[in-house]
Coordinates of N, CA and C in Angstrom, one line a residue:
X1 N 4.9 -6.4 40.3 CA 5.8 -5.8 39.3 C 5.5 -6.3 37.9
X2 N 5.3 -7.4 37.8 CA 5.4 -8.7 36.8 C 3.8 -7.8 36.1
X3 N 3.0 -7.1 36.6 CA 1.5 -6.7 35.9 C 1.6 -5.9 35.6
X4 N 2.4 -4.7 36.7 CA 2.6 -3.5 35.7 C 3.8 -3.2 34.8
X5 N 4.5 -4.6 34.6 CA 5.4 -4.2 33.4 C 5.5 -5.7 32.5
X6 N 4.8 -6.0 32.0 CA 4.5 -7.2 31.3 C 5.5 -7.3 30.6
X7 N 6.0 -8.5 30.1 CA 7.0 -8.7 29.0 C 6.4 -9.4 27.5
X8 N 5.2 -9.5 27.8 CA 4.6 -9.9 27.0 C 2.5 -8.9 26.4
X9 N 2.4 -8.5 25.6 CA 1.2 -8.4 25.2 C 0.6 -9.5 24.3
X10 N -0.7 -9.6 24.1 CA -1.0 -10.2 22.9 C -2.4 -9.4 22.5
X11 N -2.6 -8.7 21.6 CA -4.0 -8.3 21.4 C -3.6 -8.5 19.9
X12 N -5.4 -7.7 19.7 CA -5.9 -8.0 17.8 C -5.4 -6.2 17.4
X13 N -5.8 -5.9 18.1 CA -5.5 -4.3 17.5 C -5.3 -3.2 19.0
X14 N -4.2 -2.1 18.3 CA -3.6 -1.4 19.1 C -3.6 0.1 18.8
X15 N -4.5 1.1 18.9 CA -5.1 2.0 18.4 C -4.0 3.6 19.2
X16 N -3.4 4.0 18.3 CA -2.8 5.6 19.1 C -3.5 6.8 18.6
X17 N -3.5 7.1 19.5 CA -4.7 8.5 19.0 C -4.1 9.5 19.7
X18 N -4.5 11.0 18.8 CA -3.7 12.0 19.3 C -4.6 12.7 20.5
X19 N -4.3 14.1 20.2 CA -4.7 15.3 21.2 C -6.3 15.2 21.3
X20 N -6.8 15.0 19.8 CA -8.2 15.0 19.2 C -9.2 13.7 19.6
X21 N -8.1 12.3 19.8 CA -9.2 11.4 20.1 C -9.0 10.5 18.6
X22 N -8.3 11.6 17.4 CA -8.3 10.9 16.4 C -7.0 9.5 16.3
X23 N -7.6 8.5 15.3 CA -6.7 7.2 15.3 C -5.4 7.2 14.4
X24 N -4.3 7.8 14.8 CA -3.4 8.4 13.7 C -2.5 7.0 13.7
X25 N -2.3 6.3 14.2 CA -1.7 4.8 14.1 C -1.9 3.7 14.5
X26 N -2.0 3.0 13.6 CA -3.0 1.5 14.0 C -2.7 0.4 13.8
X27 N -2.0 -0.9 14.5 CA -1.1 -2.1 14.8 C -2.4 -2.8 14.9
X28 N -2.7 -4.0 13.7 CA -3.6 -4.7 14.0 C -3.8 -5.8 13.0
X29 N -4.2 -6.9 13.4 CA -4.3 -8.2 12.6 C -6.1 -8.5 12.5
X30 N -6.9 -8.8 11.8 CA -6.4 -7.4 10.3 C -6.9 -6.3 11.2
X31 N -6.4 -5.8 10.1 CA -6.5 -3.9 9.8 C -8.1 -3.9 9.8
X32 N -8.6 -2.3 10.2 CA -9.6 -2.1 9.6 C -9.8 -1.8 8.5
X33 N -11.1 -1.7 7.8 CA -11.4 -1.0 6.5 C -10.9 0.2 6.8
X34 N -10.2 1.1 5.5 CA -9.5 2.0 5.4 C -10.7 3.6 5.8
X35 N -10.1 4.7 6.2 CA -10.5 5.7 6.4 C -10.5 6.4 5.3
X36 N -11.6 7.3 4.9 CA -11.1 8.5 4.1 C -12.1 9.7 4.1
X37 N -11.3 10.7 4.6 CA -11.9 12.1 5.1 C -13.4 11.8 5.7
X38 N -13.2 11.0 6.6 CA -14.5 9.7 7.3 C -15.4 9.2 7.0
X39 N -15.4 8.7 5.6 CA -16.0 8.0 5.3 C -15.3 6.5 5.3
X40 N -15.6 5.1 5.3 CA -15.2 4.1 5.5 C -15.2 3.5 4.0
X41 N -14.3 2.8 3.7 CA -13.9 2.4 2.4 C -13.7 1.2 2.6
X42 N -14.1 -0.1 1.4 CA -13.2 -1.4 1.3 C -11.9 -1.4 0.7
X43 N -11.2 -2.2 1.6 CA -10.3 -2.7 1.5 C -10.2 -3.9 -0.1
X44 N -9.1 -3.9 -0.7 CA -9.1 -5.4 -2.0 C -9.1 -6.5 -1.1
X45 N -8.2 -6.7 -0.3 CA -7.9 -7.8 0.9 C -7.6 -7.3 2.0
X46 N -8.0 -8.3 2.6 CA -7.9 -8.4 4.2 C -6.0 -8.1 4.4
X47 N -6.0 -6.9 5.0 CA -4.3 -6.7 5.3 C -4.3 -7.0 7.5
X48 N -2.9 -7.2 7.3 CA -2.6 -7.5 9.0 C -1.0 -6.2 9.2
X49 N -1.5 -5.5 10.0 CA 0.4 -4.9 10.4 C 0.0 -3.0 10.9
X50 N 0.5 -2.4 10.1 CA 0.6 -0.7 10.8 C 0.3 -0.2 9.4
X51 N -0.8 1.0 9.8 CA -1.5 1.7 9.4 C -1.2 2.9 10.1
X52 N -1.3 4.3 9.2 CA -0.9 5.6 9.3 C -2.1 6.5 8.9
X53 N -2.5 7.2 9.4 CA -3.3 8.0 9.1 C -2.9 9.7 9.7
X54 N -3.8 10.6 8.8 CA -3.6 11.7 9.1 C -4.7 12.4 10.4
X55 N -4.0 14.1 10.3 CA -5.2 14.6 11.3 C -6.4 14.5 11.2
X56 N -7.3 13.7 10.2 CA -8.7 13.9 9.6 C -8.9 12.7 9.9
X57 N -8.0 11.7 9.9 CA -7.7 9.8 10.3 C -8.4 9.8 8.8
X58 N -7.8 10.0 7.9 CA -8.0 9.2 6.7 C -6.4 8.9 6.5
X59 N -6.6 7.0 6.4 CA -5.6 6.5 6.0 C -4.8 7.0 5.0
X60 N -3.0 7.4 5.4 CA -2.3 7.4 4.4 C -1.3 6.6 4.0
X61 N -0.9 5.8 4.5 CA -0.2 4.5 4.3 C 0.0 3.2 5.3
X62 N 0.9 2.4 4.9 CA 1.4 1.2 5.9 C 2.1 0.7 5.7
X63 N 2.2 -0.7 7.0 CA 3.0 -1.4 6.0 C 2.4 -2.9 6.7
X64 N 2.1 -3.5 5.9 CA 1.5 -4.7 5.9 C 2.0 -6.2 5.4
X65 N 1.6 -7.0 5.6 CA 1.0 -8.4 5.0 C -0.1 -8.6 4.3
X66 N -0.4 -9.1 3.4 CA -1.6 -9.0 2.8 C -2.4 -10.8 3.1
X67 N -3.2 -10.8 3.4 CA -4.1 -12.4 4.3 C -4.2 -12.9 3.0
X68 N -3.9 -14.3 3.0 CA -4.0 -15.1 1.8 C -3.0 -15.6 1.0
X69 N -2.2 -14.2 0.3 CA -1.4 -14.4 -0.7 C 0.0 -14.1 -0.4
X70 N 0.2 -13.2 1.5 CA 1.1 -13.2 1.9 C 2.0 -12.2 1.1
X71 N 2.1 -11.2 0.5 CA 2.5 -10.3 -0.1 C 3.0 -9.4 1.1
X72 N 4.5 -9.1 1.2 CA 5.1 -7.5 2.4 C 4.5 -6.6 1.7
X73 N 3.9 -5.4 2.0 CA 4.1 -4.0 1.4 C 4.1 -2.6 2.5
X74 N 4.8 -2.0 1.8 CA 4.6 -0.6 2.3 C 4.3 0.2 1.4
X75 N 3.0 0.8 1.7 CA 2.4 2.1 0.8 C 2.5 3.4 1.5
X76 N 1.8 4.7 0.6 CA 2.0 5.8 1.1 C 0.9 6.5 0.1
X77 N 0.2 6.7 0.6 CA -1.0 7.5 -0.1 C -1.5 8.8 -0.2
X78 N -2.1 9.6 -1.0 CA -2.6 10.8 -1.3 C -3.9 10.4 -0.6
X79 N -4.7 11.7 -0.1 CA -6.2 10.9 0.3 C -7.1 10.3 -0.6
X80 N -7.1 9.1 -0.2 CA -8.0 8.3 -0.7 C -7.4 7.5 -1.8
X81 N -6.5 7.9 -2.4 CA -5.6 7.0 -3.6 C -4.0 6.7 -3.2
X82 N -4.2 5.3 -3.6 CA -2.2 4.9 -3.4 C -1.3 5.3 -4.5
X83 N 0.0 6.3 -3.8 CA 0.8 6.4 -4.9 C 1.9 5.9 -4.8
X84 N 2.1 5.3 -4.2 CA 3.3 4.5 -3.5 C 3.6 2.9 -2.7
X85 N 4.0 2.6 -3.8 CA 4.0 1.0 -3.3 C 5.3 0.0 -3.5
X86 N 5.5 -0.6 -2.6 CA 6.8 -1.4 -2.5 C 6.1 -2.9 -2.2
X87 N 6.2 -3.5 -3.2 CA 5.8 -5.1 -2.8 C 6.3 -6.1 -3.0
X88 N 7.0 -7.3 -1.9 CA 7.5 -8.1 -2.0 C 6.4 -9.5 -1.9
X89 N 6.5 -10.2 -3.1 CA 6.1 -11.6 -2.9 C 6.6 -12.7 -1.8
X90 N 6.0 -14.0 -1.6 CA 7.0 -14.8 -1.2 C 7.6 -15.4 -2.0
X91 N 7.6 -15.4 -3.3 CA 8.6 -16.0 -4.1 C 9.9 -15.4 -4.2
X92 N 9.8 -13.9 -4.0 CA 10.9 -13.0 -4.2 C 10.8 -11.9 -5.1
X93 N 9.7 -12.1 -5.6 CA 9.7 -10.9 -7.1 C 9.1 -9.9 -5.9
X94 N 9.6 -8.8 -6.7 CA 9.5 -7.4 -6.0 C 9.2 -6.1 -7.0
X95 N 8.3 -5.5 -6.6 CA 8.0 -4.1 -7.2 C 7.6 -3.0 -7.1
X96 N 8.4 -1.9 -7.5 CA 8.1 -0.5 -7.1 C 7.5 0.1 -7.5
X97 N 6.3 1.0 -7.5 CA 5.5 1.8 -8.5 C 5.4 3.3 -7.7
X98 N 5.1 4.0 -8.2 CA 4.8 5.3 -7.9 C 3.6 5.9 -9.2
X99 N 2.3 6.5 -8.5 CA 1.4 6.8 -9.3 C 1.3 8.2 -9.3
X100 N 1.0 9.0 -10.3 CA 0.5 10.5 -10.4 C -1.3 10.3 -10.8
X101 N -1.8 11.0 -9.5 CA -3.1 11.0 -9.8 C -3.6 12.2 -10.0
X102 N -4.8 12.3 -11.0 CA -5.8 13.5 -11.2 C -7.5 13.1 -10.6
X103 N -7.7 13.2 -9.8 CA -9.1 12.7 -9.3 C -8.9 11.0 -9.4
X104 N -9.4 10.7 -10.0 CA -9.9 9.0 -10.3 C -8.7 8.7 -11.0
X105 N -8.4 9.2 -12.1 CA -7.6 8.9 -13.0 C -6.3 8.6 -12.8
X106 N -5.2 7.8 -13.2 CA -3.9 7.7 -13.2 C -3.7 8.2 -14.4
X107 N -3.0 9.5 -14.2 CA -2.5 10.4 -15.4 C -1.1 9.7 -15.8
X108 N -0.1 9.1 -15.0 CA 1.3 8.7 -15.1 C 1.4 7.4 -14.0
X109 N 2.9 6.6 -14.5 CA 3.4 6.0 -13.3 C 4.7 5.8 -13.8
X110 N 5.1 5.3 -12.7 CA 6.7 4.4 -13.2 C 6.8 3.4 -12.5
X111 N 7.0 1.8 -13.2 CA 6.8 0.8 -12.2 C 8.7 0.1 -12.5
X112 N 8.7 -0.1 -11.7 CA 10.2 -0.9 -11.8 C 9.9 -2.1 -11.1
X113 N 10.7 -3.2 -11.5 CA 10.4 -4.6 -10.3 C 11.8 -5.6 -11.1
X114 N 11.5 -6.9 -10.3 CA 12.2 -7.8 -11.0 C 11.0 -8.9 -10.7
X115 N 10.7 -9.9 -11.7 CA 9.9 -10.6 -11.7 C 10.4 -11.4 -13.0
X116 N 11.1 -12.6 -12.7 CA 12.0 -13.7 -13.1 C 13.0 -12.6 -14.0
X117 N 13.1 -11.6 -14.5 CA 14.0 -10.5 -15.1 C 13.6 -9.2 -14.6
X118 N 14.5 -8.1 -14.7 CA 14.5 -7.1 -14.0 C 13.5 -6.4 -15.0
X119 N 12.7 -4.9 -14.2 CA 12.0 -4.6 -15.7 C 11.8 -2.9 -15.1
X120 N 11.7 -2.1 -16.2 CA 11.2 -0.4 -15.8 C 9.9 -0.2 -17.1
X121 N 9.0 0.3 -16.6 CA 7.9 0.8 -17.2 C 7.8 2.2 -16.7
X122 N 7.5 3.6 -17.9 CA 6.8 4.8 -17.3 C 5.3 4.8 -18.1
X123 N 4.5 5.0 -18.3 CA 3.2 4.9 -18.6 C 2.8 6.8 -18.6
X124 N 1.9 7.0 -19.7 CA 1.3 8.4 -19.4 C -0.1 8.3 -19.9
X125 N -1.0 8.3 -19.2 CA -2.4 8.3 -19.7 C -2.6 7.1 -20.1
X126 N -2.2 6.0 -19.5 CA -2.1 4.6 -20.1 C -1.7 4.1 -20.8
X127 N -0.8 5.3 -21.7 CA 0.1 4.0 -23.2 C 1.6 4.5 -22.5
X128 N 2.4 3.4 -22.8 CA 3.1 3.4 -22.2 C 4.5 4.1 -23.3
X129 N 5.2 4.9 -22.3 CA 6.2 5.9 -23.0 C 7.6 5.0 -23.1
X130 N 8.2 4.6 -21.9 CA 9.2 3.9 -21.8 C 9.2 2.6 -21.1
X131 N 9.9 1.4 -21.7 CA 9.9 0.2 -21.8 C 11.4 -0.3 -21.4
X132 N 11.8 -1.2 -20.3 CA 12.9 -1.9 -20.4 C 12.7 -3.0 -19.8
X133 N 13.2 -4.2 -20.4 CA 13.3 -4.7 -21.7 C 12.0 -4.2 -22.7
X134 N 12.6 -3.5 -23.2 CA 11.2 -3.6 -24.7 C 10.3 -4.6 -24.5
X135 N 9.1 -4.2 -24.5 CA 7.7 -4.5 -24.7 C 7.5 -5.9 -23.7
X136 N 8.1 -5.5 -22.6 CA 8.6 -6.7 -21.1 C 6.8 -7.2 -20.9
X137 N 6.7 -8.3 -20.2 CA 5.1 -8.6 -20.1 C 4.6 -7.7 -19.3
X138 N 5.2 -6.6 -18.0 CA 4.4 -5.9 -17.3 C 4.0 -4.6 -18.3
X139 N 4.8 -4.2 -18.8 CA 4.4 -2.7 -20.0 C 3.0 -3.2 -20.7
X140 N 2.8 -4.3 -21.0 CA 1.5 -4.7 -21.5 C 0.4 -5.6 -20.2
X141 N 0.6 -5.3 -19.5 CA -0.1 -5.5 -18.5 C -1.3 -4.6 -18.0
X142 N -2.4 -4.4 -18.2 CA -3.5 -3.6 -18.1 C -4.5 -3.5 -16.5
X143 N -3.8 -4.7 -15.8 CA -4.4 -4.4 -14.5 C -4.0 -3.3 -13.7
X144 N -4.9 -2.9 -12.0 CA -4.9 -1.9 -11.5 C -3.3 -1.6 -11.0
X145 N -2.5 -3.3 -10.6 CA -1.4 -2.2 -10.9 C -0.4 -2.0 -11.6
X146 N -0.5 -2.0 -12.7 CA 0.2 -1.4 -13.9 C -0.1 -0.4 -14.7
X147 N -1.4 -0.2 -14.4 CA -1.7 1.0 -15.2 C -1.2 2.2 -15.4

């Protein structure tokens, strides 16, 4: 009884696949490199947790740990680009962004967070439109995610 109903698993990765054979949800420490419309993409870091992919199994979101720096997130992505992200530090700061993409480009975003003060940025084409607190350190912040 005890083998065919375990109370316990332990593995590295747990792959669900549909009707197709394709990998539409994927439980794994770490993750693989990300999918997109099949081609294989790097990852920035090494992530551990659940991965979502569509009928074509190009990754569209998760929700992870990130290896190293220990960051929660849950994303949600357009193919091949993140437009949606929720990330918690372990310190506690936290931030929400949402991106509008044109190909490559981030046409728009809105990032909200608290990080030692609470803060909202909207950005359009990289200069930024709205600021709270006025000219807060993330609104001048130029990395990928604040842009």
């Amino acid at each position: 009884h005890r083998l065919a109903h375990p109370e316990t698993l332990t593995l590295r990765r747990l792959n669900i696949v549909d009707d197709h054979g394709v990998s539409r949800v994927i439980l794994a420490a770490p993750a693989p490199e990300p999918m997109v419309l099949g081609k294989q993409h790097h990852r920035d870091a090494p992530v551990s947790g659940l991965i979502i992919a569509d009928a074509s199994g190009t990754e569209r979101g998760g929700y992870v740990t990130a290896d190293g720096y220990a960051n929660a997130m849950l994303t949600l992505d357009a193919q091949g680009k993140q437009t949606v992200l929720l990330l918690a530090e372990p310190s506690g700061n936290t931030l929400f962004r949402l991106w509008d993409r044109n190909g490559e480009d981030v046409t728009g975003s809105l990032t909200m967070g608290v990080s030692d003060k609470p803060f909202l940025n909207e950005k359009q084409s990289g200069s930024i439109v709205f600021s709270a607190p006025e000219n807060n350190p993330q609104s001048r912040d130029n990395g990928e995610l604040f842009k």
